[in-house]
Amino acid sequence: MPQVAPSILSADFANLERDIHLVEEAGAQIIHVDVMDGHFVPNLTIGMLVIEAVRKVTDLTLDVHLMISNPETMASRFVDSGADSVTVHYEAATHLDQIVSELKRKGARAGVALNPHTPVTVLEEILPSCDQVLLMSVNPGYGGQTIISSSFPKVRKLKDQISSLGLDVRIEIDGGIGEDNTSDAVRAGVDIIVAGSAIFAAEDPAAAFAAMQSAANEAARDTRSFV
Ligand code: DX5
Ligand code: ZN
């Protein structure tokens, strides 16, 4: 079943533990963590110290999205900090195969992320080694942006690529997703739906999470009944 992954980028950093527990009690299984370096993207967020701190207050899957240049030097250190999955950008990595192998060797799930303008065809060689592919549906750097309209057709292309190769690779979408378009994302083939502002900027984050998760579950049931 598809899973909604709340992104703590839009949470209250002074009350991170409280916000994580809010969505945890509502049934979230994955927490998405955005690491930005002020170089690959024009914003700075958090690093390993915060991931270590978050690891101490939750057993949920920590899904770390690295928006950093030269991830070769740092990606696997996020596993040491407590990440369960680490995703690096195709555009930032020179030695992608090496990073993916190292992450898996350390026991983490390995992901590759693509910016909106990067075609899914670039994944041809790396796809069989990936556990997940993250498609950015906004330009990375900030929460609360509007989804780019070509994102769902891109998901379908990737889904076809994965199915035709018979692979078990999860598709994650990130940016501009809320209750209104969660069903469309799932129907296009998304497995992990990242949502920041739609959950943590809502008056009731637990209710916002629950509404998105139930929209995702319903869309998955509909989609499967057509197969
Ligand atoms: C954006 C980040 C996202 C962000 C999404 O660069 O990668 O994870 O939190 O935020 P929303 O859901 O508000 O578009
Ligand atoms: Zn992200």
Coordinates of C-alpha atoms and ligand atoms in Angstrom, one line a residue:
M1 CA 0.0 0.0 0.0
P2 CA 1.2 3.6 -0.6
Q3 CA 2.5 5.5 2.3
V4 CA 2.3 9.2 3.1
A5 CA 5.6 10.4 4.5
P6 CA 5.4 13.7 6.4
S7 CA 8.3 16.0 5.7
I8 CA 9.5 17.7 8.8
L9 CA 10.8 20.7 6.7
S10 CA 7.4 22.3 7.5
A11 CA 7.3 21.2 11.2
D12 CA 8.0 23.4 14.2
F13 CA 11.7 22.9 14.8
A14 CA 11.4 24.1 18.3
N15 CA 8.9 21.3 18.9
L16 CA 10.1 18.6 16.5
E17 CA 9.6 15.7 18.9
R18 CA 6.0 16.8 19.5
D19 CA 5.3 17.2 15.8
I20 CA 6.8 13.8 14.9
H21 CA 4.7 12.1 17.6
L22 CA 1.6 13.8 16.3
V23 CA 1.9 12.2 12.9
E24 CA 3.2 8.9 14.4
E25 CA 0.1 8.6 16.5
A26 CA -2.0 9.3 13.4
G27 CA -0.4 6.2 11.8
A28 CA 2.6 7.6 9.8
Q29 CA 5.3 5.0 9.2
I30 CA 7.9 7.2 7.4
I31 CA 9.3 10.6 8.4
H32 CA 10.9 12.4 5.5
V33 CA 14.0 14.6 6.4
D34 CA 15.3 17.2 4.0
V35 CA 19.0 18.0 4.2
M36 CA 20.0 21.1 2.2
D37 CA 23.5 22.5 1.9
G38 CA 22.9 26.1 0.6
H39 CA 24.9 25.0 -2.5
F40 CA 23.1 22.4 -4.4
V41 CA 19.9 24.2 -3.4
P42 CA 19.5 27.8 -2.3
N43 CA 18.5 26.9 1.3
L44 CA 20.2 25.5 4.4
T45 CA 18.4 23.2 6.7
I46 CA 19.7 20.5 9.0
G47 CA 22.4 17.9 9.2
M48 CA 23.5 14.7 11.0
L49 CA 23.1 16.1 14.6
V50 CA 19.4 16.7 14.1
I51 CA 19.0 13.2 12.5
E52 CA 20.7 11.7 15.5
A53 CA 18.4 13.6 17.8
V54 CA 15.3 12.6 15.9
R55 CA 16.5 9.0 15.9
K56 CA 16.3 9.0 19.7
V57 CA 12.6 10.0 19.8
T58 CA 11.1 7.8 17.2
D59 CA 11.4 4.3 15.7
L60 CA 9.7 5.3 12.5
T61 CA 11.5 4.9 9.2
L62 CA 13.8 7.9 8.7
D63 CA 13.8 8.7 5.0
V64 CA 16.7 11.2 4.4
H65 CA 16.7 13.3 1.2
L66 CA 20.1 14.8 0.6
M67 CA 20.0 18.0 -1.4
I68 CA 23.7 18.4 -1.2
S69 CA 26.6 18.8 -3.6
N70 CA 29.3 16.0 -3.6
P71 CA 27.2 13.5 -1.7
E72 CA 30.1 11.0 -2.1
T73 CA 31.8 12.5 0.9
M74 CA 28.9 12.3 3.3
A75 CA 26.0 10.1 2.2
S76 CA 26.9 7.0 4.2
R77 CA 27.5 9.1 7.4
F78 CA 23.7 9.7 7.5
V79 CA 23.2 6.0 8.0
D80 CA 25.5 6.2 11.0
S81 CA 23.3 9.0 12.3
G82 CA 20.2 6.8 12.1
A83 CA 18.8 7.1 8.6
D84 CA 17.0 4.0 7.3
S85 CA 17.0 5.3 3.7
V86 CA 19.2 7.8 2.1
T87 CA 18.4 9.4 -1.3
V88 CA 21.0 11.4 -3.3
H89 CA 20.5 13.6 -6.3
Y90 CA 21.5 12.2 -9.7
E91 CA 22.5 15.8 -10.6
A92 CA 24.8 16.2 -7.7
A93 CA 26.7 12.9 -7.8
T94 CA 29.6 12.0 -10.0
H95 CA 30.0 8.5 -8.5
L96 CA 26.4 7.4 -8.1
D97 CA 27.0 3.7 -8.3
Q98 CA 29.6 3.9 -5.6
I99 CA 27.3 5.8 -3.2
V100 CA 24.4 3.4 -3.8
S101 CA 26.6 0.4 -3.2
E102 CA 28.0 1.9 0.0
L103 CA 24.6 2.8 1.4
K104 CA 23.3 -0.7 0.8
R105 CA 26.5 -2.2 2.3
K106 CA 25.7 -0.2 5.4
G107 CA 22.2 -1.7 5.5
A108 CA 20.3 1.3 4.4
R109 CA 17.8 1.6 1.5
A110 CA 19.4 3.6 -1.3
G111 CA 17.5 6.2 -3.3
V112 CA 18.2 8.4 -6.3
A113 CA 16.4 11.7 -6.8
L114 CA 15.7 13.6 -10.0
N115 CA 15.0 17.3 -10.4
P116 CA 12.0 18.2 -12.4
H117 CA 13.9 18.8 -15.6
T118 CA 15.9 15.5 -15.5
P119 CA 14.4 12.8 -17.6
V120 CA 13.8 9.3 -16.1
T121 CA 15.8 7.8 -19.0
V122 CA 19.1 8.8 -17.2
L123 CA 18.3 6.1 -14.6
E124 CA 18.7 3.2 -17.1
E125 CA 22.0 1.9 -15.7
I126 CA 21.4 2.6 -12.0
L127 CA 17.8 1.6 -11.7
P128 CA 18.4 -2.1 -10.9
S129 CA 20.6 -1.1 -8.0
C130 CA 18.1 1.3 -6.5
D131 CA 15.6 0.7 -3.7
Q132 CA 13.7 3.8 -4.5
V133 CA 13.6 6.8 -6.9
L134 CA 12.4 10.2 -5.7
L135 CA 10.9 12.4 -8.4
M136 CA 11.0 16.1 -7.4
S137 CA 7.6 17.6 -8.4
V138 CA 8.8 21.1 -7.5
N139 CA 12.3 22.7 -7.8
P140 CA 14.0 21.5 -4.6
G141 CA 14.8 24.0 -1.8
Y142 CA 11.6 25.1 -0.2
G143 CA 8.3 23.7 1.1
G144 CA 4.9 25.1 0.1
Q145 CA 5.4 25.3 -3.7
T146 CA 2.9 24.4 -6.4
I147 CA 3.3 21.1 -8.2
I148 CA 4.8 21.1 -11.7
S149 CA 2.2 19.7 -14.0
S150 CA 4.5 17.3 -15.9
S151 CA 5.2 15.4 -12.7
F152 CA 2.5 12.7 -12.9
P153 CA 3.2 11.7 -16.5
K154 CA 6.8 11.4 -15.5
V155 CA 5.8 9.1 -12.7
R156 CA 3.9 6.9 -15.2
K157 CA 7.0 6.7 -17.4
L158 CA 9.2 5.6 -14.5
K159 CA 6.5 3.1 -13.4
D160 CA 6.5 1.6 -16.9
Q161 CA 10.3 1.4 -16.9
I162 CA 10.3 -0.3 -13.5
S163 CA 7.6 -2.8 -14.5
S164 CA 9.1 -3.6 -17.9
L165 CA 12.4 -4.5 -16.2
G166 CA 10.5 -6.5 -13.5
L167 CA 12.2 -4.5 -10.7
D168 CA 11.1 -3.8 -7.1
V169 CA 11.9 -0.1 -6.9
R170 CA 9.6 2.2 -5.0
I171 CA 8.6 5.6 -6.5
E172 CA 8.5 8.6 -4.2
I173 CA 7.1 12.0 -5.2
D174 CA 8.2 15.1 -3.4
G175 CA 6.7 18.7 -3.6
G176 CA 3.3 20.2 -3.9
I177 CA 1.3 17.2 -2.8
G178 CA -1.7 17.5 -0.6
E179 CA -5.1 15.9 0.0
D180 CA -6.4 17.2 -3.4
N181 CA -3.8 15.4 -5.6
T182 CA -2.8 12.4 -3.5
S183 CA -5.2 10.1 -5.4
D184 CA -3.7 11.3 -8.7
A185 CA -0.2 10.6 -7.5
V186 CA -1.1 7.0 -6.4
R187 CA -3.0 6.3 -9.7
A188 CA 0.1 7.5 -11.6
G189 CA 2.2 4.9 -9.7
V190 CA 3.6 6.6 -6.6
D191 CA 4.4 4.4 -3.6
I192 CA 5.7 7.1 -1.1
I193 CA 3.9 10.5 -1.0
V194 CA 6.0 13.1 0.7
A195 CA 4.0 16.0 2.2
G196 CA 5.4 18.9 4.2
S197 CA 3.2 22.0 4.3
A198 CA 0.0 20.0 3.6
I199 CA 0.5 18.3 6.9
F200 CA 2.5 20.5 9.2
A201 CA 1.1 23.9 8.1
A202 CA -2.4 22.5 8.6
E203 CA -4.3 23.4 11.8
D204 CA -4.5 19.7 12.7
P205 CA -1.5 17.8 11.3
A206 CA -2.8 14.4 12.5
A207 CA -6.1 14.9 10.7
A208 CA -4.3 16.2 7.5
F209 CA -2.1 13.1 7.5
A210 CA -5.0 10.8 8.1
A211 CA -7.0 12.4 5.2
M212 CA -4.1 12.0 2.8
Q213 CA -3.4 8.4 3.9
S214 CA -7.0 7.4 3.4
A215 CA -7.1 9.1 0.0
A216 CA -3.9 7.1 -0.9
N217 CA -5.4 3.8 0.3
E218 CA -8.6 4.4 -1.6
A219 CA -6.8 5.2 -4.8
A220 CA -4.6 2.1 -4.4
R221 CA -7.7 -0.1 -4.0
D222 CA -9.4 1.4 -7.1
T223 CA -6.2 1.1 -9.1
R224 CA -5.8 -2.6 -8.1
S225 CA -9.4 -3.4 -9.0
F226 CA -8.7 -2.4 -12.6
V227 CA -5.6 -4.7 -12.9
Ligands
DX5_1 C1 11.5 20.5 -1.1 C2 11.6 19.3 -0.2 C3 10.3 18.7 0.2 C4 9.4 19.6 0.9 C5 8.1 19.4 0.3 O1 12.7 20.8 -1.6 O2 12.4 18.2 -0.8 O3 10.5 17.4 0.9 O4 9.3 19.4 2.3 O5 7.3 20.4 0.8 P1 5.8 20.6 0.4 O6 5.1 19.3 0.7 O7 5.3 21.7 1.3 O8 5.7 20.9 -1.1
ZN2 ZN 12.4 16.1 0.2

